[in-house]
Amino acid sequence: MKWALGHVLRVGPRCRGSKSSASLLPKLLRMTCGLLVLFTLGACGKPNKNVFATSNSSVSNGTADASLGFSLALKPDPTDGTPRFLHRFDSINQPCRITSAETPKRVDCMLHMQEYDLFYSGWTVNMNVPPGMCPFIERDVYSYYNYRPGTGPVTTTITLDSSGAMTACTMDGQNVLSGGQCVGAEATVSPSGSVSCNYDYSTQDNPDRPNCCTTPDSASIAITTVSSAGNSTNTVTPTYGGRNANCLAGHGVTSEEWPKQNGIPTTVISSVPAVGASFELKVNGAREGFGNSTATTTYSANFFGWSTYLTSGSAWYATAVESAGSASLIPRGLRPIADRGPSNDNSGNSIRNGNLYYGWRCVNNAGETLNEIRLWVNEWNTKEDYESFVSSGSSAANPHRIGTVGVSCSSANGLSGQYCNSFWDWDELIDSVSANPVDAYSDGATAAATSDGRTNRWVFPRDPQRAYPTN
């Protein structure tokens, strides 16, 4: 079994040698819809499931429709008229559904929306669980790193001369003396021991930007002053003040309704009554997450690797994620793996993954998954490309159309001279890194080329700091 109710109050050990901890959780409230809601800590290794009491609408139970099978469907909003299109990966004509007659399976589904609609309106889907399909439903929500998180230096050693000028510095074994300071890959330390961590993005002018710099165990700064009267050493214990989760973004992070543990969106586990159940997921537009200045749709649009999808179809996940190896298409904002490290080679302290997809798992009494639906949200830059794909599934339709209106895309898109692309998505962030001044080609060491020719996956959206597309 994946979890046991006999251990619901156990909180798993933390990474990097932190002490284990256990917390008394609120008394489980009996909800009117009879749901048992639990969550995943998921910080390192296998997740732990813990009781979490809540009564918010995002986990509410509705009426099931036995004829729909285990399925995901759009919930139309008659007030906005926003076009949205949902289908299974294997065919644009297939609904996002697993029938009761089918053997256990996993299906990937894709929701298509035009980019301004994703920015402004968002979307809502309903998950239908028919009677007798399964006793439990596990639900996950997509999350990613808007900025790159990491752990600050462990050991810094500084040598000063009698005038207080820095003459030597090592940071986690690297010689990093530069301009009278320690200037390492992960932090800058002054002669007095003051630290500016590269994973702390808050500034005096922008205090709302996150501090994602974690303090490691046994962090120290040893400052030795050399003089004719004898050497003296002062040891400072730095506190970097942040945590990796501060850099997370997405609906599950910003929504007050979705349960979290230490800032990390959790897995919600619900019991399913004999009559079945339905569950609603409402995801707001990116403007709700970052405000009107946001320049990307990555807040809710999690899809990447469009060219690979066109050639692979239902095998896209295995091709792009599971079996890709060094040619993986996963953006590092979704799966950073590690921080820069003292050598700036992207092999430092490990970082917990974001969650790639919105997921619903139908689970039996022994904890095995019977059926699973994963949802991917894809944005389209232009109206004509979106409508061409929706009508026929045309492979010529390009969700990443760039250039200027009236030249590269139809003049129906607006006034001439405007750009066909209004917001960045994951593929565009990766494919056009040179156009993103925030990243200047790399955030840490440059990654190897991916199988579809993309040369850099080390990019993070950085909303609302990022500039809008200029192509």
GROMACS .gro file of C-alpha atoms in nm:
model
  471
    1MET     CA    1   0.000   0.000   0.000
    2LYS     CA    2   0.108   0.358  -0.065
    3TRP     CA    3  -0.012   0.484   0.272
    4ALA     CA    4  -0.176   0.367   0.589
    5LEU     CA    5  -0.431   0.549   0.801
    6GLY     CA    6  -0.241   0.423   1.105
    7HIS     CA    7   0.035   0.670   1.017
    8VAL     CA    8  -0.163   0.974   0.915
    9LEU     CA    9  -0.003   1.198   1.177
   10ARG     CA   10   0.351   1.116   1.074
   11VAL     CA   11   0.545   1.387   0.898
   12GLY     CA   12   0.834   1.258   0.691
   13PRO     CA   13   1.199   1.350   0.737
   14ARG     CA   14   1.334   1.653   0.565
   15CYS     CA   15   1.617   1.656   0.312
   16ARG     CA   16   1.976   1.752   0.373
   17GLY     CA   17   2.004   1.622   0.723
   18SER     CA   18   1.731   1.831   0.886
   19LYS     CA   19   1.579   1.685   1.197
   20SER     CA   20   1.258   1.488   1.162
   21SER     CA   21   0.953   1.660   1.298
   22ALA     CA   22   0.597   1.572   1.380
   23SER     CA   23   0.309   1.809   1.416
   24LEU     CA   24  -0.033   1.777   1.568
   25LEU     CA   25  -0.275   1.839   1.285
   26PRO     CA   26  -0.623   1.983   1.328
   27LYS     CA   27  -0.894   1.746   1.428
   28LEU     CA   28  -1.051   1.598   1.117
   29LEU     CA   29  -1.381   1.768   1.055
   30ARG     CA   30  -1.664   1.566   0.911
   31MET     CA   31  -1.765   1.747   0.594
   32THR     CA   32  -2.121   1.753   0.469
   33CYS     CA   33  -2.023   1.576   0.151
   34GLY     CA   34  -1.845   1.299   0.341
   35LEU     CA   35  -1.499   1.357   0.194
   36LEU     CA   36  -1.181   1.241   0.354
   37VAL     CA   37  -0.911   1.485   0.245
   38LEU     CA   38  -0.543   1.406   0.285
   39PHE     CA   39  -0.229   1.554   0.141
   40THR     CA   40   0.122   1.474   0.024
   41LEU     CA   41   0.426   1.628   0.186
   42GLY     CA   42   0.642   1.512  -0.106
   43ALA     CA   43   0.961   1.692  -0.006
   44CYS     CA   44   1.205   1.412  -0.078
   45GLY     CA   45   1.159   1.050  -0.178
   46LYS     CA   46   0.814   0.892  -0.164
   47PRO     CA   47   0.529   1.114  -0.047
   48ASN     CA   48   0.368   1.088   0.293
   49LYS     CA   49  -0.009   1.118   0.324
   50ASN     CA   50  -0.140   1.322   0.616
   51VAL     CA   51  -0.488   1.419   0.732
   52PHE     CA   52  -0.588   1.771   0.632
   53ALA     CA   53  -0.927   1.912   0.729
   54THR     CA   54  -1.085   2.163   0.492
   55SER     CA   55  -1.426   2.267   0.371
   56ASN     CA   56  -1.341   2.464   0.059
   57SER     CA   57  -1.527   2.436  -0.270
   58SER     CA   58  -1.229   2.306  -0.468
   59VAL     CA   59  -1.271   1.965  -0.301
   60SER     CA   60  -1.650   1.952  -0.297
   61ASN     CA   61  -1.847   1.648  -0.407
   62GLY     CA   62  -2.111   1.664  -0.682
   63THR     CA   63  -2.347   1.424  -0.855
   64ALA     CA   64  -2.195   1.155  -1.079
   65ASP     CA   65  -2.319   1.059  -1.426
   66ALA     CA   66  -2.283   0.682  -1.474
   67SER     CA   67  -2.289   0.714  -1.854
   68LEU     CA   68  -1.980   0.936  -1.869
   69GLY     CA   69  -1.728   0.690  -1.725
   70PHE     CA   70  -1.415   0.816  -1.551
   71SER     CA   71  -1.393   1.142  -1.743
   72LEU     CA   72  -1.286   1.502  -1.751
   73ALA     CA   73  -1.505   1.764  -1.919
   74LEU     CA   74  -1.502   2.140  -1.957
   75LYS     CA   75  -1.749   2.334  -1.752
   76PRO     CA   76  -1.884   2.604  -1.986
   77ASP     CA   77  -1.902   2.957  -1.855
   78PRO     CA   78  -2.203   3.119  -2.023
   79THR     CA   79  -2.091   3.461  -1.904
   80ASP     CA   80  -1.758   3.481  -2.088
   81GLY     CA   81  -1.802   3.292  -2.417
   82THR     CA   82  -1.434   3.196  -2.408
   83PRO     CA   83  -1.344   2.926  -2.665
   84ARG     CA   84  -1.182   2.619  -2.510
   85PHE     CA   85  -1.112   2.277  -2.662
   86LEU     CA   86  -1.043   1.952  -2.470
   87HIS     CA   87  -0.956   1.612  -2.619
   88ARG     CA   88  -0.753   1.296  -2.563
   89PHE     CA   89  -0.402   1.289  -2.701
   90ASP     CA   90  -0.481   1.004  -2.942
   91SER     CA   91  -0.748   1.201  -3.132
   92ILE     CA   92  -0.900   1.547  -3.133
   93ASN     CA   93  -1.236   1.369  -3.171
   94GLN     CA   94  -1.197   1.161  -2.854
   95PRO     CA   95  -1.339   1.292  -2.526
   96CYS     CA   96  -1.120   1.283  -2.216
   97ARG     CA   97  -1.275   0.961  -2.087
   98ILE     CA   98  -1.207   0.607  -1.965
   99THR     CA   99  -1.518   0.389  -1.974
  100SER     CA  100  -1.609   0.131  -1.712
  101ALA     CA  101  -1.568  -0.144  -1.973
  102GLU     CA  102  -1.202  -0.060  -2.042
  103THR     CA  103  -0.912  -0.222  -1.862
  104PRO     CA  104  -0.717   0.001  -1.622
  105LYS     CA  105  -0.528   0.265  -1.816
  106ARG     CA  106  -0.371   0.607  -1.808
  107VAL     CA  107  -0.468   0.873  -2.061
  108ASP     CA  108  -0.329   1.217  -2.134
  109CYS     CA  109  -0.567   1.494  -2.235
  110MET     CA  110  -0.501   1.841  -2.372
  111LEU     CA  111  -0.690   2.164  -2.318
  112HIS     CA  112  -0.631   2.431  -2.582
  113MET     CA  113  -0.692   2.802  -2.528
  114GLN     CA  114  -0.580   3.123  -2.690
  115GLU     CA  115  -0.319   3.306  -2.489
  116TYR     CA  116  -0.512   3.615  -2.382
  117ASP     CA  117  -0.796   3.393  -2.263
  118LEU     CA  118  -0.547   3.200  -2.049
  119PHE     CA  119  -0.414   3.527  -1.915
  120TYR     CA  120  -0.756   3.670  -1.837
  121SER     CA  121  -1.024   3.403  -1.793
  122GLY     CA  122  -0.872   3.072  -1.690
  123TRP     CA  123  -1.082   2.754  -1.710
  124THR     CA  124  -1.291   2.505  -1.514
  125VAL     CA  125  -1.317   2.127  -1.554
  126ASN     CA  126  -1.532   1.860  -1.388
  127MET     CA  127  -1.401   1.512  -1.305
  128ASN     CA  128  -1.675   1.244  -1.314
  129VAL     CA  129  -1.632   0.922  -1.114
  130PRO     CA  130  -1.914   0.677  -1.194
  131PRO     CA  131  -2.067   0.442  -0.934
  132GLY     CA  132  -1.847   0.142  -0.856
  133MET     CA  133  -1.542   0.271  -1.041
  134CYS     CA  134  -1.316   0.316  -0.736
  135PRO     CA  135  -1.337   0.394  -0.364
  136PHE     CA  136  -1.081   0.677  -0.363
  137ILE     CA  137  -0.972   0.964  -0.586
  138GLU     CA  138  -0.627   1.126  -0.566
  139ARG     CA  139  -0.594   1.473  -0.716
  140ASP     CA  140  -0.281   1.673  -0.793
  141VAL     CA  141  -0.237   2.023  -0.927
  142TYR     CA  142   0.036   2.157  -1.155
  143SER     CA  143   0.311   2.367  -0.995
  144TYR     CA  144   0.646   2.505  -1.111
  145TYR     CA  145   0.930   2.733  -1.005
  146ASN     CA  146   0.880   3.091  -1.115
  147TYR     CA  147   1.236   3.171  -1.002
  148ARG     CA  148   1.525   2.932  -0.949
  149PRO     CA  149   1.557   2.817  -0.586
  150GLY     CA  150   1.866   2.690  -0.412
  151THR     CA  151   2.075   2.651  -0.099
  152GLY     CA  152   2.329   2.913   0.005
  153PRO     CA  153   2.698   2.841   0.074
  154VAL     CA  154   2.786   2.604   0.357
  155THR     CA  155   3.142   2.711   0.438
  156THR     CA  156   3.303   3.044   0.353
  157THR     CA  157   3.654   3.132   0.468
  158ILE     CA  158   3.781   3.490   0.440
  159THR     CA  159   4.128   3.636   0.503
  160LEU     CA  160   4.168   4.009   0.573
  161ASP     CA  161   4.484   4.212   0.606
  162SER     CA  162   4.542   4.455   0.893
  163SER     CA  163   4.355   4.730   0.707
  164GLY     CA  164   4.045   4.512   0.668
  165ALA     CA  165   4.090   4.448   0.296
  166MET     CA  166   4.005   4.099   0.174
  167THR     CA  167   4.310   3.912   0.045
  168ALA     CA  168   4.165   3.561   0.005
  169CYS     CA  169   3.832   3.384   0.001
  170THR     CA  170   3.704   3.032  -0.056
  171MET     CA  171   3.338   2.938  -0.077
  172ASP     CA  172   3.257   2.569  -0.049
  173GLY     CA  173   3.608   2.489  -0.168
  174GLN     CA  174   3.616   2.734  -0.461
  175ASN     CA  175   3.854   3.030  -0.473
  176VAL     CA  176   3.616   3.320  -0.532
  177LEU     CA  177   3.804   3.640  -0.442
  178SER     CA  178   3.693   3.919  -0.676
  179GLY     CA  179   3.705   4.296  -0.630
  180GLY     CA  180   3.761   4.274  -0.257
  181GLN     CA  181   3.466   4.038  -0.196
  182CYS     CA  182   3.380   3.671  -0.217
  183VAL     CA  183   3.185   3.640  -0.542
  184GLY     CA  184   3.071   3.280  -0.576
  185ALA     CA  185   2.823   3.105  -0.802
  186GLU     CA  186   2.558   3.112  -0.530
  187ALA     CA  187   2.633   3.418  -0.316
  188THR     CA  188   2.844   3.727  -0.261
  189VAL     CA  189   2.999   3.780   0.084
  190SER     CA  190   3.152   4.109   0.201
  191PRO     CA  191   3.462   4.141   0.424
  192SER     CA  192   3.232   4.186   0.725
  193GLY     CA  193   3.049   3.861   0.652
  194SER     CA  194   2.733   4.016   0.506
  195VAL     CA  195   2.578   3.777   0.253
  196SER     CA  196   2.378   3.842  -0.063
  197CYS     CA  197   2.244   3.507  -0.183
  198ASN     CA  198   2.181   3.465  -0.556
  199TYR     CA  199   1.857   3.277  -0.483
  200ASP     CA  200   1.715   3.574  -0.290
  201TYR     CA  201   1.529   3.786  -0.549
  202SER     CA  202   1.386   4.040  -0.307
  203THR     CA  203   1.531   4.390  -0.316
  204GLN     CA  204   1.465   4.717  -0.138
  205ASP     CA  205   1.268   4.836  -0.441
  206ASN     CA  206   1.091   4.502  -0.489
  207PRO     CA  207   1.044   4.344  -0.146
  208ASP     CA  208   0.761   4.123  -0.276
  209ARG     CA  209   0.995   3.917  -0.491
  210PRO     CA  210   1.068   3.582  -0.326
  211ASN     CA  211   1.362   3.479  -0.112
  212CYS     CA  212   1.428   3.119  -0.218
  213CYS     CA  213   1.768   3.083  -0.054
  214THR     CA  214   1.768   2.797   0.197
  215THR     CA  215   2.012   2.798   0.487
  216PRO     CA  216   2.209   2.470   0.499
  217ASP     CA  217   2.296   2.288   0.818
  218SER     CA  218   2.625   2.401   0.976
  219ALA     CA  219   2.657   2.713   0.759
  220SER     CA  220   2.949   2.927   0.870
  221ILE     CA  221   3.165   3.220   0.763
  222ALA     CA  222   3.514   3.223   0.915
  223ILE     CA  223   3.685   3.565   0.894
  224THR     CA  224   4.056   3.567   0.980
  225THR     CA  225   4.239   3.898   1.022
  226VAL     CA  226   4.616   3.883   0.975
  227SER     CA  227   4.826   4.137   1.167
  228SER     CA  228   5.170   4.172   1.323
  229ALA     CA  229   5.012   4.132   1.665
  230GLY     CA  230   4.880   3.789   1.569
  231ASN     CA  231   4.594   3.646   1.373
  232SER     CA  232   4.235   3.648   1.500
  233THR     CA  233   3.935   3.458   1.364
  234ASN     CA  234   3.572   3.553   1.397
  235THR     CA  235   3.310   3.296   1.295
  236VAL     CA  236   2.971   3.416   1.175
  237THR     CA  237   2.666   3.187   1.144
  238PRO     CA  238   2.465   3.312   0.844
  239THR     CA  239   2.088   3.278   0.805
  240TYR     CA  240   1.977   3.312   0.445
  241GLY     CA  241   1.610   3.339   0.540
  242GLY     CA  242   1.436   3.171   0.247
  243ARG     CA  243   1.307   2.834   0.129
  244ASN     CA  244   1.269   2.661  -0.206
  245ALA     CA  245   0.889   2.665  -0.186
  246ASN     CA  246   0.889   3.046  -0.195
  247CYS     CA  247   0.975   3.022  -0.565
  248LEU     CA  248   0.684   2.790  -0.649
  249ALA     CA  249   0.394   2.924  -0.857
  250GLY     CA  250   0.072   2.805  -1.017
  251HIS     CA  251  -0.291   2.775  -0.911
  252GLY     CA  252  -0.222   2.531  -0.628
  253VAL     CA  253   0.033   2.772  -0.479
  254THR     CA  254  -0.166   3.096  -0.497
  255SER     CA  255  -0.513   2.954  -0.430
  256GLU     CA  256  -0.622   2.982  -0.068
  257GLU     CA  257  -0.852   2.686  -0.127
  258TRP     CA  258  -0.595   2.430  -0.236
  259PRO     CA  259  -0.427   2.261   0.065
  260LYS     CA  260  -0.053   2.310   0.108
  261GLN     CA  261   0.220   2.193   0.343
  262ASN     CA  262   0.502   2.441   0.400
  263GLY     CA  263   0.397   2.623   0.083
  264ILE     CA  264   0.392   2.308  -0.133
  265PRO     CA  265   0.061   2.210  -0.302
  266THR     CA  266  -0.044   1.870  -0.176
  267THR     CA  267  -0.220   1.563  -0.309
  268VAL     CA  268  -0.587   1.562  -0.212
  269ILE     CA  269  -0.737   1.220  -0.140
  270SER     CA  270  -1.115   1.188  -0.133
  271SER     CA  271  -1.337   0.892  -0.056
  272VAL     CA  272  -1.596   0.816  -0.326
  273PRO     CA  273  -1.945   0.711  -0.214
  274ALA     CA  274  -2.126   0.418  -0.373
  275VAL     CA  275  -2.326   0.653  -0.596
  276GLY     CA  276  -2.009   0.799  -0.748
  277ALA     CA  277  -1.892   1.158  -0.733
  278SER     CA  278  -1.781   1.456  -0.936
  279PHE     CA  279  -1.507   1.704  -0.854
  280GLU     CA  280  -1.460   2.054  -0.991
  281LEU     CA  281  -1.127   2.225  -1.056
  282LYS     CA  282  -1.137   2.597  -1.132
  283VAL     CA  283  -0.808   2.756  -1.238
  284ASN     CA  284  -0.794   3.134  -1.270
  285GLY     CA  285  -0.617   3.329  -1.539
  286ALA     CA  286  -0.252   3.423  -1.499
  287ARG     CA  287  -0.348   3.781  -1.409
  288GLU     CA  288  -0.505   3.649  -1.090
  289GLY     CA  289  -0.175   3.486  -0.996
  290PHE     CA  290   0.064   3.768  -1.081
  291GLY     CA  291  -0.144   4.073  -1.172
  292ASN     CA  292  -0.194   4.252  -1.501
  293SER     CA  293   0.180   4.288  -1.564
  294THR     CA  294   0.241   3.916  -1.615
  295ALA     CA  295   0.411   3.832  -1.945
  296THR     CA  296   0.362   3.454  -1.951
  297THR     CA  297   0.080   3.199  -1.943
  298THR     CA  298   0.286   2.941  -1.754
  299TYR     CA  299   0.072   3.007  -1.446
  300SER     CA  300  -0.183   2.757  -1.580
  301ALA     CA  301  -0.044   2.636  -1.917
  302ASN     CA  302   0.184   2.343  -1.835
  303PHE     CA  303   0.235   2.185  -2.179
  304PHE     CA  304   0.574   2.177  -2.354
  305GLY     CA  305   0.727   1.998  -2.654
  306TRP     CA  306   0.466   2.069  -2.925
  307SER     CA  307   0.676   1.940  -3.216
  308THR     CA  308   0.734   1.614  -3.030
  309TYR     CA  309   0.361   1.582  -2.960
  310LEU     CA  310   0.281   1.614  -3.332
  311THR     CA  311   0.504   1.317  -3.413
  312SER     CA  312   0.436   1.108  -3.102
  313GLY     CA  313   0.070   1.166  -3.014
  314SER     CA  314  -0.033   0.948  -2.721
  315ALA     CA  315   0.333   0.841  -2.679
  316TRP     CA  316   0.435   1.202  -2.611
  317TYR     CA  317   0.480   1.155  -2.235
  318ALA     CA  318   0.716   0.862  -2.275
  319THR     CA  319   0.906   1.038  -2.554
  320ALA     CA  320   0.934   1.376  -2.385
  321VAL     CA  321   0.955   1.277  -2.020
  322GLU     CA  322   0.996   0.911  -1.920
  323SER     CA  323   1.231   0.765  -2.182
  324ALA     CA  324   1.402   1.082  -2.303
  325GLY     CA  325   1.713   1.057  -2.084
  326SER     CA  326   1.950   1.341  -2.162
  327ALA     CA  327   1.712   1.452  -2.439
  328SER     CA  328   1.430   1.521  -2.192
  329LEU     CA  329   1.215   1.814  -2.292
  330ILE     CA  330   1.116   1.907  -1.937
  331PRO     CA  331   1.186   2.276  -1.866
  332ARG     CA  332   1.401   2.322  -1.557
  333GLY     CA  333   1.137   2.551  -1.415
  334LEU     CA  334   0.930   2.234  -1.379
  335ARG     CA  335   1.211   2.001  -1.281
  336PRO     CA  336   1.524   2.190  -1.172
  337ILE     CA  337   1.686   1.875  -1.021
  338ALA     CA  338   1.960   2.072  -0.842
  339ASP     CA  339   2.075   2.426  -0.775
  340ARG     CA  340   2.381   2.582  -0.940
  341GLY     CA  341   2.626   2.441  -0.687
  342PRO     CA  342   2.958   2.605  -0.590
  343SER     CA  343   3.109   2.523  -0.932
  344ASN     CA  344   2.812   2.663  -1.126
  345ASP     CA  345   2.759   2.330  -1.301
  346ASN     CA  346   2.395   2.271  -1.199
  347SER     CA  347   2.490   1.977  -0.977
  348GLY     CA  348   2.453   2.129  -0.632
  349ASN     CA  349   2.189   2.058  -0.367
  350SER     CA  350   1.887   1.864  -0.489
  351ILE     CA  351   1.558   2.047  -0.541
  352ARG     CA  352   1.215   1.896  -0.514
  353ASN     CA  353   1.033   1.872  -0.850
  354GLY     CA  354   0.741   2.087  -0.942
  355ASN     CA  355   0.434   1.892  -1.050
  356LEU     CA  356   0.416   1.850  -1.428
  357TYR     CA  357   0.042   1.808  -1.469
  358TYR     CA  358  -0.308   1.832  -1.328
  359GLY     CA  359  -0.391   1.473  -1.232
  360TRP     CA  360  -0.681   1.253  -1.121
  361ARG     CA  361  -0.616   0.895  -1.009
  362CYS     CA  362  -0.885   0.635  -0.945
  363VAL     CA  363  -0.746   0.420  -0.658
  364ASN     CA  364  -0.865   0.088  -0.514
  365ASN     CA  365  -0.881  -0.021  -0.151
  366ALA     CA  366  -0.525  -0.154  -0.158
  367GLY     CA  367  -0.384   0.175  -0.289
  368GLU     CA  368  -0.322   0.068  -0.650
  369THR     CA  369  -0.411   0.312  -0.926
  370LEU     CA  370  -0.684   0.172  -1.152
  371ASN     CA  371  -0.717   0.463  -1.392
  372GLU     CA  372  -0.547   0.798  -1.429
  373ILE     CA  373  -0.614   1.112  -1.631
  374ARG     CA  374  -0.341   1.372  -1.674
  375LEU     CA  375  -0.431   1.716  -1.808
  376TRP     CA  376  -0.202   1.938  -2.013
  377VAL     CA  377  -0.291   2.296  -2.105
  378ASN     CA  378  -0.158   2.440  -2.430
  379GLU     CA  379  -0.171   2.807  -2.533
  380TRP     CA  380  -0.212   2.945  -2.887
  381ASN     CA  381  -0.069   3.276  -3.005
  382THR     CA  382  -0.317   3.344  -3.286
  383LYS     CA  383  -0.687   3.296  -3.352
  384GLU     CA  384  -0.642   3.144  -3.699
  385ASP     CA  385  -0.393   2.878  -3.581
  386TYR     CA  386  -0.617   2.785  -3.289
  387GLU     CA  387  -0.927   2.755  -3.508
  388SER     CA  388  -0.738   2.556  -3.774
  389PHE     CA  389  -0.627   2.299  -3.517
  390VAL     CA  390  -0.966   2.274  -3.347
  391SER     CA  391  -1.146   2.220  -3.677
  392SER     CA  392  -0.915   1.960  -3.829
  393GLY     CA  393  -0.616   1.888  -3.606
  394SER     CA  394  -0.395   2.040  -3.874
  395SER     CA  395  -0.024   1.979  -3.816
  396ALA     CA  396   0.040   2.307  -3.998
  397ALA     CA  397  -0.129   2.497  -3.719
  398ASN     CA  398   0.143   2.649  -3.501
  399PRO     CA  399   0.065   2.745  -3.141
  400HIS     CA  400   0.393   2.939  -3.126
  401ARG     CA  401   0.345   3.169  -3.425
  402ILE     CA  402   0.581   3.465  -3.394
  403GLY     CA  403   0.651   3.773  -3.604
  404THR     CA  404   0.433   4.074  -3.682
  405VAL     CA  405   0.064   4.107  -3.757
  406GLY     CA  406  -0.012   4.129  -4.128
  407VAL     CA  407   0.317   3.959  -4.215
  408SER     CA  408   0.367   3.644  -4.010
  409CYS     CA  409   0.006   3.615  -3.895
  410SER     CA  410  -0.327   3.740  -4.024
  411SER     CA  411  -0.413   4.108  -4.011
  412ALA     CA  412  -0.731   3.991  -3.838
  413ASN     CA  413  -0.517   3.962  -3.526
  414GLY     CA  414  -0.508   4.338  -3.487
  415LEU     CA  415  -0.327   4.649  -3.599
  416SER     CA  416  -0.027   4.601  -3.826
  417GLY     CA  417   0.312   4.614  -3.662
  418GLN     CA  418   0.197   4.438  -3.344
  419TYR     CA  419   0.343   4.102  -3.249
  420CYS     CA  420   0.163   3.775  -3.317
  421ASN     CA  421   0.289   3.651  -2.979
  422SER     CA  422   0.161   3.836  -2.672
  423PHE     CA  423   0.272   3.608  -2.386
  424TRP     CA  424   0.549   3.355  -2.332
  425ASP     CA  425   0.474   2.988  -2.272
  426TRP     CA  426   0.723   2.712  -2.183
  427ASP     CA  427   0.824   2.626  -2.541
  428GLU     CA  428   0.868   2.990  -2.634
  429LEU     CA  429   1.073   3.063  -2.324
  430ILE     CA  430   1.307   2.781  -2.417
  431ASP     CA  431   1.315   2.832  -2.793
  432SER     CA  432   1.375   3.206  -2.768
  433VAL     CA  433   1.604   3.237  -2.470
  434SER     CA  434   1.815   3.490  -2.659
  435ALA     CA  435   1.513   3.720  -2.664
  436ASN     CA  436   1.477   3.707  -2.286
  437PRO     CA  437   1.708   3.967  -2.130
  438VAL     CA  438   1.635   3.842  -1.779
  439ASP     CA  439   1.812   3.513  -1.850
  440ALA     CA  440   2.084   3.613  -2.095
  441TYR     CA  441   2.093   3.259  -2.238
  442SER     CA  442   2.151   3.077  -1.914
  443ASP     CA  443   2.048   3.058  -1.554
  444GLY     CA  444   2.349   2.867  -1.431
  445ALA     CA  445   2.550   2.650  -1.670
  446THR     CA  446   2.420   2.601  -2.023
  447ALA     CA  447   2.234   2.274  -2.072
  448ALA     CA  448   2.293   2.035  -2.362
  449ALA     CA  449   2.073   2.059  -2.669
  450THR     CA  450   1.747   1.868  -2.652
  451SER     CA  451   1.621   1.629  -2.917
  452ASP     CA  452   1.410   1.891  -3.093
  453GLY     CA  453   1.701   2.133  -3.122
  454ARG     CA  454   1.629   2.351  -2.820
  455THR     CA  455   1.957   2.455  -2.670
  456ASN     CA  456   1.861   2.573  -2.325
  457ARG     CA  457   1.608   2.446  -2.073
  458TRP     CA  458   1.751   2.643  -1.781
  459VAL     CA  459   1.487   2.912  -1.792
  460PHE     CA  460   1.238   3.027  -1.530
  461PRO     CA  461   0.936   3.248  -1.608
  462ARG     CA  462   1.011   3.518  -1.347
  463ASP     CA  463   0.668   3.679  -1.358
  464PRO     CA  464   0.603   3.966  -1.323
  465GLN     CA  465   0.968   4.064  -1.374
  466ARG     CA  466   0.986   3.926  -1.729
  467ALA     CA  467   0.950   4.155  -2.030
  468TYR     CA  468   0.681   4.085  -2.292
  469PRO     CA  469   0.776   3.910  -2.619
  470THR     CA  470   0.933   4.129  -2.884
  471ASN     CA  471   0.902   3.893  -3.179
   0.00000   0.00000   0.00000
